[in-house]
Coordinates of C-alpha atoms and ligand atoms in Angstrom, one line a residue:
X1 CA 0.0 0.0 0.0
X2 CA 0.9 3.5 -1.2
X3 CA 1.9 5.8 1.7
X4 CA 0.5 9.4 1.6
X5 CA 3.5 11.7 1.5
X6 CA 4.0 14.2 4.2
X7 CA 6.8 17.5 4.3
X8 CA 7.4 19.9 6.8
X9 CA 10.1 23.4 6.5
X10 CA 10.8 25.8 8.7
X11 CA 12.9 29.3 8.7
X12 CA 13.9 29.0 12.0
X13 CA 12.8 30.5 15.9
X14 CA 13.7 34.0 17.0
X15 CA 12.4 37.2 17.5
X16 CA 9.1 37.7 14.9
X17 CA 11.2 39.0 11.4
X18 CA 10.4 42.4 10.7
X19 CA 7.1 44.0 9.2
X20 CA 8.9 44.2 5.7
X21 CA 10.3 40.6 5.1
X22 CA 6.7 38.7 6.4
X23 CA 5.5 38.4 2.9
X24 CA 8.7 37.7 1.1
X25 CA 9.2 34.7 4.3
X26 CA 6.1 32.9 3.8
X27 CA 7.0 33.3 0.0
X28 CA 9.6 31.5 0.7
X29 CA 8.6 29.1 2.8
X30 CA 5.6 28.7 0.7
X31 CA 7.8 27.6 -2.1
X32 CA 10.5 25.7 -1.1
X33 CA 7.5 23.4 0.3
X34 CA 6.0 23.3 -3.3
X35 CA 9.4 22.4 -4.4
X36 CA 9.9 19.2 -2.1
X37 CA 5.7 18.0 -2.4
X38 CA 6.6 18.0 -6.7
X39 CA 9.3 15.6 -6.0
X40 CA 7.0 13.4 -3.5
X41 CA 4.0 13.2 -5.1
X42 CA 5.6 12.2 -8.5
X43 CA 6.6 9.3 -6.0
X44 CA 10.6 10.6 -5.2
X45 CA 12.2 10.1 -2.3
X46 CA 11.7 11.8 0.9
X47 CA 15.7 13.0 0.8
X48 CA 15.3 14.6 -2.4
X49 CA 12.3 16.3 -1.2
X50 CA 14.0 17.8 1.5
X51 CA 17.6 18.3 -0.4
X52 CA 15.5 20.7 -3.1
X53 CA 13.2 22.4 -0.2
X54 CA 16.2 23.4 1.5
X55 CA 17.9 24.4 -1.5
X56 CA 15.4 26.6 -2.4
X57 CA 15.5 28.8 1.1
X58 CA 19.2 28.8 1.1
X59 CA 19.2 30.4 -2.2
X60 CA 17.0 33.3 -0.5
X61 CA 18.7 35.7 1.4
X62 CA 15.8 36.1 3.9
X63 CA 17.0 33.1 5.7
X64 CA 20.2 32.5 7.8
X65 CA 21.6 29.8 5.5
X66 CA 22.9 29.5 2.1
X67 CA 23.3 32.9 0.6
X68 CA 22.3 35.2 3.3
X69 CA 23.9 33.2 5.9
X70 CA 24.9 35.8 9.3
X71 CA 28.1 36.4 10.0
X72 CA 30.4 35.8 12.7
X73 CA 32.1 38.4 15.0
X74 CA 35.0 39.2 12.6
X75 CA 32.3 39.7 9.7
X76 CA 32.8 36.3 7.5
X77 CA 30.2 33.5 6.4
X78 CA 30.9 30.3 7.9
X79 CA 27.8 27.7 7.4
X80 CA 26.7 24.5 8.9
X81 CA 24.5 21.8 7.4
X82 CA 23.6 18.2 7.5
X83 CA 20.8 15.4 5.9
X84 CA 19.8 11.8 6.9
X85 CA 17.5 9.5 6.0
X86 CA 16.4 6.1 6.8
X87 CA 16.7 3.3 4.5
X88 CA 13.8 0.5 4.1
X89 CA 14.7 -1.7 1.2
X90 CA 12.3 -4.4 0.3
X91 CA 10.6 -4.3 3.0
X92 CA 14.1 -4.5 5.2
X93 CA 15.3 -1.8 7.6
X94 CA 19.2 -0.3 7.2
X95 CA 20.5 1.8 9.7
X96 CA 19.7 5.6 8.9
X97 CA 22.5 7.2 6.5
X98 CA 23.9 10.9 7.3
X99 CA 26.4 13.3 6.2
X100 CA 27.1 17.2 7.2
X101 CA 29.3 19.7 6.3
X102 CA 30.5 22.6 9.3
X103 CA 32.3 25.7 8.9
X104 CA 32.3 26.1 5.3
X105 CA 32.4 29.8 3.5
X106 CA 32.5 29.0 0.2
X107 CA 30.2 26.5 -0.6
X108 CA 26.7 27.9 -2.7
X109 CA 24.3 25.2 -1.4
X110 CA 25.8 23.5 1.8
X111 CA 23.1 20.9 2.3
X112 CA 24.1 19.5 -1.5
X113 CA 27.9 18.8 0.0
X114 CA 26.1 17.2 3.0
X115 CA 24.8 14.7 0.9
X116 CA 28.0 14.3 -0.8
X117 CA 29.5 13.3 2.5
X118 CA 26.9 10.8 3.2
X119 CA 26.9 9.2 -0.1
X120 CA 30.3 9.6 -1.3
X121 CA 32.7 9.0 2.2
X122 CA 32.9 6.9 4.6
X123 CA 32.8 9.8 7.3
X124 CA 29.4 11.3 8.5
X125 CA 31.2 15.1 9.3
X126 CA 33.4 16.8 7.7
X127 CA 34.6 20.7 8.4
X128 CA 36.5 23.4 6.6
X129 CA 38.8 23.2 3.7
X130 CA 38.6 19.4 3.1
X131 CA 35.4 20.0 2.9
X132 CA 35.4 22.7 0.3
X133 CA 37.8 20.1 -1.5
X134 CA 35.5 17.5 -1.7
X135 CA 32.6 19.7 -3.3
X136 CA 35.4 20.6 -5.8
X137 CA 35.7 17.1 -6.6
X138 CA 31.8 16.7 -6.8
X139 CA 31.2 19.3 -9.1
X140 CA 29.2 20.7 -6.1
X141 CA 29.6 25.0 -7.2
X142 CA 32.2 27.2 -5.0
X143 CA 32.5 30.8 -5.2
X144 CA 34.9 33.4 -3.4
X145 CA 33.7 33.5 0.2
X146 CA 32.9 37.2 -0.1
X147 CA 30.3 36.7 -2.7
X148 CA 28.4 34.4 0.6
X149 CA 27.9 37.6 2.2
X150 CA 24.2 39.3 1.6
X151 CA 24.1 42.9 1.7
X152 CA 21.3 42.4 4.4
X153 CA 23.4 40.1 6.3
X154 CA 26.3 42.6 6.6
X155 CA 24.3 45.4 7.5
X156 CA 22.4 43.0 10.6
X157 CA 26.5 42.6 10.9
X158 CA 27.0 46.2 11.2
X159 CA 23.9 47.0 13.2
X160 CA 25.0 44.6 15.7
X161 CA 28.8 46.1 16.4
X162 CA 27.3 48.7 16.6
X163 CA 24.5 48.2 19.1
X164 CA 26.2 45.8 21.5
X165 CA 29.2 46.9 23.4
X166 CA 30.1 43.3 24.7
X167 CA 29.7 41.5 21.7
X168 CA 27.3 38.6 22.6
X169 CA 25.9 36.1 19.6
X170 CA 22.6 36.0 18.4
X171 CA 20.4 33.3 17.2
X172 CA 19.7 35.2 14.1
X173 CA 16.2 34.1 13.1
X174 CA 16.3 32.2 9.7
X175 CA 18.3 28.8 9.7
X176 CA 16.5 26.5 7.7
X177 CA 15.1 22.6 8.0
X178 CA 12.9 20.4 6.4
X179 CA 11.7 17.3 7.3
X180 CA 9.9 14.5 4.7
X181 CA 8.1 10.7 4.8
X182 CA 7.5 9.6 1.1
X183 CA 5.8 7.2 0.1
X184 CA 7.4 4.0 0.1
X185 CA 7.9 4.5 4.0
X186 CA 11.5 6.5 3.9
X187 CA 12.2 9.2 6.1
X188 CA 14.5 12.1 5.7
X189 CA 15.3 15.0 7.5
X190 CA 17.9 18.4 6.9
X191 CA 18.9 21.3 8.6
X192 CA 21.2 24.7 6.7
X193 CA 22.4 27.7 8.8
X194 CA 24.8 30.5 9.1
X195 CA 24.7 29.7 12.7
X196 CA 24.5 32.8 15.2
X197 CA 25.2 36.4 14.2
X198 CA 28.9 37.7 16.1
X199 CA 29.5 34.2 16.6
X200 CA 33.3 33.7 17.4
X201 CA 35.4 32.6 14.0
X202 CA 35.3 28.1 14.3
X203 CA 32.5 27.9 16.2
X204 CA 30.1 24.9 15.4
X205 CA 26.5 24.9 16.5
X206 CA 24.0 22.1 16.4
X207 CA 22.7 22.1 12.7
X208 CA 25.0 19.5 11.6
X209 CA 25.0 17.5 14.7
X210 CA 23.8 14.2 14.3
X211 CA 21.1 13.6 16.9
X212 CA 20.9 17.3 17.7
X213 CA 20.0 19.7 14.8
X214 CA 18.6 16.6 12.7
X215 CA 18.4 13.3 13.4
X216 CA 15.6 10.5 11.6
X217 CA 15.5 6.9 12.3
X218 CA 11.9 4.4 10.9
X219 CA 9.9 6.2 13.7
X220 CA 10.5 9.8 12.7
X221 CA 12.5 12.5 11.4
X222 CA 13.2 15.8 13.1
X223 CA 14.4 19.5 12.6
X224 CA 15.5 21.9 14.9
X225 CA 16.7 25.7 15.3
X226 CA 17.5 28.3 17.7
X227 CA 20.3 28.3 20.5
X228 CA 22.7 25.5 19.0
X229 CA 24.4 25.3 22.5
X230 CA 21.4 24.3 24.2
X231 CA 19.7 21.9 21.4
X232 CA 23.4 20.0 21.8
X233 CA 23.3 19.8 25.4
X234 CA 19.8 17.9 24.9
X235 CA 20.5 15.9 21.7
X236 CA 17.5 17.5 21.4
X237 CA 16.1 15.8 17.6
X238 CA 17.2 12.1 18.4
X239 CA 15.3 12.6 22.2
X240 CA 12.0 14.1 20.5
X241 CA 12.3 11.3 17.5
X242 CA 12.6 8.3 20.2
X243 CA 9.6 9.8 22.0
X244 CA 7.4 8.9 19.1
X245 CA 7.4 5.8 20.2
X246 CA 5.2 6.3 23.1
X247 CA 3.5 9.9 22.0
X248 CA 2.5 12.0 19.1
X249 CA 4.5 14.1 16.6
X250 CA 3.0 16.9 18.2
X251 CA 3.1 15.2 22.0
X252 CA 7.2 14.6 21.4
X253 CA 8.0 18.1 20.3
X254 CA 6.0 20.3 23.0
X255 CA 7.2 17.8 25.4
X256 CA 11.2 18.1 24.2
X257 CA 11.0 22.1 24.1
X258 CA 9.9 22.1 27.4
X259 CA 12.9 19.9 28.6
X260 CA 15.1 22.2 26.7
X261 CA 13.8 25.4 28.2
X262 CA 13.5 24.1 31.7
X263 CA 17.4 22.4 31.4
X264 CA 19.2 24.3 29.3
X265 CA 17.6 27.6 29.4
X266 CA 17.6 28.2 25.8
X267 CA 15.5 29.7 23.0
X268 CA 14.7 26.9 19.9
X269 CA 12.2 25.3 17.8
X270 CA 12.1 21.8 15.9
X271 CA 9.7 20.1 13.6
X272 CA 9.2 16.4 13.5
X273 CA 7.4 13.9 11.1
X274 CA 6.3 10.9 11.9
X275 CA 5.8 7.7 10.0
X276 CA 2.2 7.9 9.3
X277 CA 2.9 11.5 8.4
X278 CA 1.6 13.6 11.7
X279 CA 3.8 16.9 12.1
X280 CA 4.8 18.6 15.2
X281 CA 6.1 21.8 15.3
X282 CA 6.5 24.2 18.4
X283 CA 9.3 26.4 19.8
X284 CA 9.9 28.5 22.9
X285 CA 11.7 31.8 21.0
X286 CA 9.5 34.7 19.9
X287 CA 7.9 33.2 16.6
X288 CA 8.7 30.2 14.5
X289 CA 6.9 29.9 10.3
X290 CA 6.6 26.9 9.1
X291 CA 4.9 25.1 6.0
X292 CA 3.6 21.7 5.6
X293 CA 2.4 20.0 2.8
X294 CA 0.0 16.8 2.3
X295 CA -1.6 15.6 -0.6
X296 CA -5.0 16.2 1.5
X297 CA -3.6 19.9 2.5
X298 CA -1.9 21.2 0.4
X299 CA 0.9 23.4 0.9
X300 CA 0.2 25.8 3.8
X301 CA 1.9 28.5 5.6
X302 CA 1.6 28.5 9.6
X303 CA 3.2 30.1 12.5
X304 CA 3.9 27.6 14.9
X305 CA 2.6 27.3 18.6
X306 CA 5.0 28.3 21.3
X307 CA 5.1 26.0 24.2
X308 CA 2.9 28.7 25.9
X309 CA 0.1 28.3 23.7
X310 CA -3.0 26.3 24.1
X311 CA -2.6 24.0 20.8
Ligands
LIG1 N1 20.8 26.4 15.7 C1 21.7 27.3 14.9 C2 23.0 27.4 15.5 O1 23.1 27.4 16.7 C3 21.1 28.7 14.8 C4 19.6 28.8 14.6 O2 18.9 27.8 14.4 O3 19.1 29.9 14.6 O4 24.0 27.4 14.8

């Protein structure tokens, strides 16, 4: 029996984005979904629906990943991103493949070298130059690291020296996700970010963390964004994606947010599909957008819950 396909995206937690870039964010969001539900209901895979959602909003500046990626303290572009999906073939289980990429400046589309690691290495991480080799080698496109930079991402740069007098990150709203079931059962989830505006230069957050930032075994696949050092300290995608085995989608994720805010303090979102194809989607920061597509649905644009809410 035919599965009905399920995809979720977000453009991260943080504060609400400013009056001017709503429409041109649920655009976005709005599209890159459309992008991933083509590829699923033609019957592809759940990875390449998320691979070309993800794409699509790192190719937009209005989102911290990608082109338009934030910048660390000393003003450069150093981006973080990862993929994995679950493997059923012929009615047998394989263990979940991943792959990530951190700290790279010079790589167009991140999440494409991410799943160039997983399918082409024998490593699940890889960071830096030997990264930027490999997508060299896998006709995966590099450009000078200056041409990363957005003009609206150096001028959040600029506003920000010049605002804060002890430099402090900032989750800057906008890192990207997607998570997908397809139809033959697969799973696959993704995560892309510039990671946190004045970050210092080498510093890795959670989007590429296995079990963290992403993480999807045959029960689920999950998402997150927000404060990296927090979703870290509670593996917080591969604890909300094992909870699906005794709760909802939804259940897991308001559940794993709360953990997170009453452990670690910290400000973050995540979405989560299931394998039957129920989302979840909540966060603790000051406004998280999401969009979600089903054959039944749709594609729809939603601002998701915070943990507060009565949903
Ligand atoms: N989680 C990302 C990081 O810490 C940032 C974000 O999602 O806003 O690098």
């Amino acid at each position: 029996m035919r599965i009905p396909p399920a995809l979720i995206v977000h453009g991260g937690a943080g504060a609400r984005a400013p009056a001017g870039e709503r429409a041109g964010r649920r655009h976005g969001l709005l599209s890159a979904v459309r992008r991933g539900a083509e590829i699923l209901v033609n019957g592809g895979a759940a990875l390449d629906a998320i691979i070309a959602a993800v794409v699509a909003l790192e190719d937009n500046p209005l989102f911290n990943a990608g082109f338009g990626s934030c910048l660390t303290l000393d003003g450069r572009v150093e981006m973080d991103a990862a993929v994995t999906a679950t493997r059923l073939e012929a009615g047998e289980k394989l263990p979940s493949q991943s792959g990530g990429v951190v700290m790279v400046s010079r790589v167009r589309n991140p999440i494409l070298l991410a799943r160039a690691v997983m399918e082409h290495t024998p490593h699940l991480l890889i960071g830096g130059i030997g990264a930027e080799q490999l997508a060299r080698q896998y006709r995966i496109p590099l450009v000078r690291s200056e041409a990363m930079i957005a003009p609206r991402a150096r001028e959040r740069w600029q506003a920000m020296l010049a605002k804060h007098e002890r430099k402090r990150p900032i989750a800057d709203h906008g890192t990207v996700g997607a998570a997908a079931l397809d139809n033959h059962g697969n799973l696959a989830a993704g995560t892309s970010t510039g990671g946190v505006l004045g970050k210092l230069r080498g510093r890795i957050g959670d989007s590429a963390i296995l079990g963290a930032g992403f993480y999807a075994d045959e029960h689920g696949a999950a998402s997150a964004t927000g404060q990296g050092e927090g979703i870290m300290q509670t593996a917080l995608c591969r604890t909300a994606v094992e909870a699906l085995r005794s709760d909802s989608a939804q259940g897991a994720a308001k559940t794993l947010i709360t953990h997170l805010q009453q452990t670690a303090g910290s400000q973050a979102g995540i979405i989560i599909v299931d394998r039957q194809g129920g989302f979840g989607f909540v966060h603790n920061a000051g406004a998280m957008e999401i969009a979600t597509f089903t054959p039944e649905t749709g594609a729809l644009h939603r601002f998701a819950p915070s943990i507060d809410s009565r949903h």
